[in-house]
Amino acid sequence: MMLGSVVTASLGGVLMTKIKYRNIMIPTLALLVIGLGLLTTLDEGSSLWTIRIYMVMVGLGVGASFSVLSNAAMNAFEPQRRGAASSTLNFLRSLGMTMGITIFGIVQSQVFTRKMNDALAGSAAEAGVLQRVACLREWI
């Protein structure tokens, strides 16, 4: 995925000097949607090369958004306000990543605890293991 994103991030920056950012984002968005669609078809029998190809496609779709969307967002502002627009964009991007990671961590922790309880239900060692899981959960 990183290979594809590096390629289109660099290519997107170069192409912005020649064509409009909308004309760059439409094909890369199509690659992203196709790549994500193909990732949904994976199962435990999928080959490693198939996974790699699909992930590179997703990377090709995501990469252009790094440079192109930042410039597109700042293009709407006059030159005197672009510094504030850039800092606001970076702050909101960081805030969104922080909130997303936190929410995903909470959901994953709850699902993991529920599945662990279901897997250990009815066993003789359940009380000791569940007590350790509960202590670990409180510690986290």
GROMACS .gro file of C-alpha atoms in nm, residues 4-125:
model
  122
    4GLY     CA    1   0.134   0.282  -0.435
    5SER     CA    2   0.079   0.586  -0.214
    6VAL     CA    3   0.437   0.708  -0.259
    7VAL     CA    4   0.405   0.681  -0.637
    8THR     CA    5   0.078   0.872  -0.667
    9ALA     CA    6   0.168   1.129  -0.399
   10SER     CA    7   0.474   1.226  -0.602
   11LEU     CA    8   0.294   1.197  -0.934
   12GLY     CA    9  -0.002   1.398  -0.803
   13GLY     CA   10   0.226   1.682  -0.697
   14VAL     CA   11   0.392   1.691  -1.038
   15LEU     CA   12   0.063   1.667  -1.229
   16MET     CA   13  -0.093   1.955  -1.033
   17THR     CA   14   0.136   2.196  -1.215
   18LYS     CA   15  -0.006   2.080  -1.548
   19ILE     CA   16  -0.373   1.985  -1.492
   20LYS     CA   17  -0.654   2.067  -1.247
   21TYR     CA   18  -0.668   1.882  -0.918
   22ARG     CA   19  -1.018   1.752  -0.994
   23ASN     CA   20  -0.882   1.572  -1.299
   24ILE     CA   21  -0.622   1.405  -1.078
   25MET     CA   22  -0.860   1.304  -0.798
   26ILE     CA   23  -1.127   1.138  -1.012
   27PRO     CA   24  -0.906   0.855  -1.150
   28THR     CA   25  -0.733   0.803  -0.816
   29LEU     CA   26  -1.070   0.788  -0.640
   30ALA     CA   27  -1.178   0.525  -0.892
   31LEU     CA   28  -0.862   0.324  -0.814
   32LEU     CA   29  -0.933   0.353  -0.442
   33VAL     CA   30  -1.294   0.234  -0.477
   34ILE     CA   31  -1.193  -0.055  -0.706
   35GLY     CA   32  -0.910  -0.155  -0.470
   36LEU     CA   33  -1.136  -0.146  -0.165
   37GLY     CA   34  -1.398  -0.345  -0.354
   38LEU     CA   35  -1.140  -0.607  -0.444
   39LEU     CA   36  -1.020  -0.624  -0.082
   40THR     CA   37  -1.370  -0.728   0.022
   41THR     CA   38  -1.336  -1.040  -0.195
   42LEU     CA   39  -1.036  -1.172  -0.001
   43ASP     CA   40  -1.066  -1.483   0.213
   44GLU     CA   41  -0.830  -1.716   0.396
   45GLY     CA   42  -0.737  -1.889   0.070
   46SER     CA   43  -0.625  -1.573  -0.111
   47SER     CA   44  -0.267  -1.572  -0.230
   48LEU     CA   45  -0.013  -1.327  -0.096
   49TRP     CA   46   0.037  -1.177  -0.442
   50THR     CA   47  -0.336  -1.111  -0.478
   51ILE     CA   48  -0.336  -0.929  -0.144
   52ARG     CA   49  -0.029  -0.728  -0.247
   53ILE     CA   50  -0.181  -0.623  -0.579
   54TYR     CA   51  -0.507  -0.513  -0.415
   55MET     CA   52  -0.318  -0.320  -0.147
   56VAL     CA   53  -0.105  -0.143  -0.410
   57MET     CA   54  -0.426  -0.041  -0.586
   58VAL     CA   55  -0.560   0.107  -0.263
   59GLY     CA   56  -0.229   0.286  -0.214
   60LEU     CA   57  -0.245   0.428  -0.566
   61GLY     CA   58  -0.590   0.564  -0.483
   62VAL     CA   59  -0.496   0.710  -0.146
   63GLY     CA   60  -0.158   0.858  -0.238
   64ALA     CA   61  -0.279   1.147  -0.449
   65SER     CA   62  -0.494   1.273  -0.164
   66PHE     CA   63  -0.185   1.358   0.042
   67SER     CA   64  -0.059   1.636  -0.180
   68VAL     CA   65  -0.353   1.714  -0.405
   69LEU     CA   66  -0.625   1.756  -0.141
   70SER     CA   67  -0.406   1.978   0.076
   71ASN     CA   68  -0.338   2.209  -0.216
   72ALA     CA   69  -0.700   2.200  -0.325
   73ALA     CA   70  -0.815   2.304   0.021
   74MET     CA   71  -0.570   2.594   0.034
   75ASN     CA   72  -0.643   2.702  -0.323
   76ALA     CA   73  -0.975   2.851  -0.208
   77PHE     CA   74  -0.798   3.101   0.021
   78GLU     CA   75  -0.609   3.416  -0.069
   79PRO     CA   76  -0.231   3.398  -0.019
   80GLN     CA   77  -0.241   3.590   0.312
   81ARG     CA   78  -0.464   3.326   0.473
   82ARG     CA   79  -0.301   3.008   0.339
   83GLY     CA   80  -0.077   2.963   0.643
   84ALA     CA   81  -0.380   2.957   0.874
   85ALA     CA   82  -0.562   2.725   0.634
   86SER     CA   83  -0.266   2.488   0.625
   87SER     CA   84  -0.232   2.474   1.004
   88THR     CA   85  -0.607   2.425   1.048
   89LEU     CA   86  -0.605   2.144   0.793
   90ASN     CA   87  -0.317   1.967   0.967
   91PHE     CA   88  -0.475   2.013   1.311
   92LEU     CA   89  -0.810   1.871   1.199
   93ARG     CA   90  -0.637   1.581   1.023
   94SER     CA   91  -0.445   1.497   1.343
   95LEU     CA   92  -0.758   1.532   1.554
   96GLY     CA   93  -0.950   1.300   1.323
   97MET     CA   94  -0.675   1.038   1.335
   98THR     CA   95  -0.660   1.056   1.714
   99MET     CA   96  -1.034   1.019   1.752
  100GLY     CA   97  -1.049   0.739   1.496
  101ILE     CA   98  -0.773   0.540   1.665
  102THR     CA   99  -0.934   0.589   2.006
  103ILE     CA  100  -1.281   0.483   1.891
  104PHE     CA  101  -1.143   0.183   1.702
  105GLY     CA  102  -0.940   0.080   2.009
  106ILE     CA  103  -1.247   0.094   2.233
  107VAL     CA  104  -1.457  -0.109   1.990
  108GLN     CA  105  -1.180  -0.364   1.942
  109SER     CA  106  -1.130  -0.398   2.318
  110GLN     CA  107  -1.500  -0.459   2.376
  111VAL     CA  108  -1.526  -0.715   2.097
  112PHE     CA  109  -1.211  -0.892   2.216
  113THR     CA  110  -1.339  -0.912   2.574
  114ARG     CA  111  -1.679  -1.041   2.465
  115LYS     CA  112  -1.528  -1.307   2.239
  116MET     CA  113  -1.281  -1.409   2.509
  117ASN     CA  114  -1.565  -1.450   2.758
  118ASP     CA  115  -1.767  -1.655   2.508
  119ALA     CA  116  -1.468  -1.876   2.425
  120LEU     CA  117  -1.392  -1.950   2.790
  121ALA     CA  118  -1.749  -1.989   2.913
  122GLY     CA  119  -1.810  -2.316   3.093
  123SER     CA  120  -1.449  -2.420   3.145
  124ALA     CA  121  -1.309  -2.505   3.487
  125ALA     CA  122  -1.033  -2.244   3.458
   0.00000   0.00000   0.00000
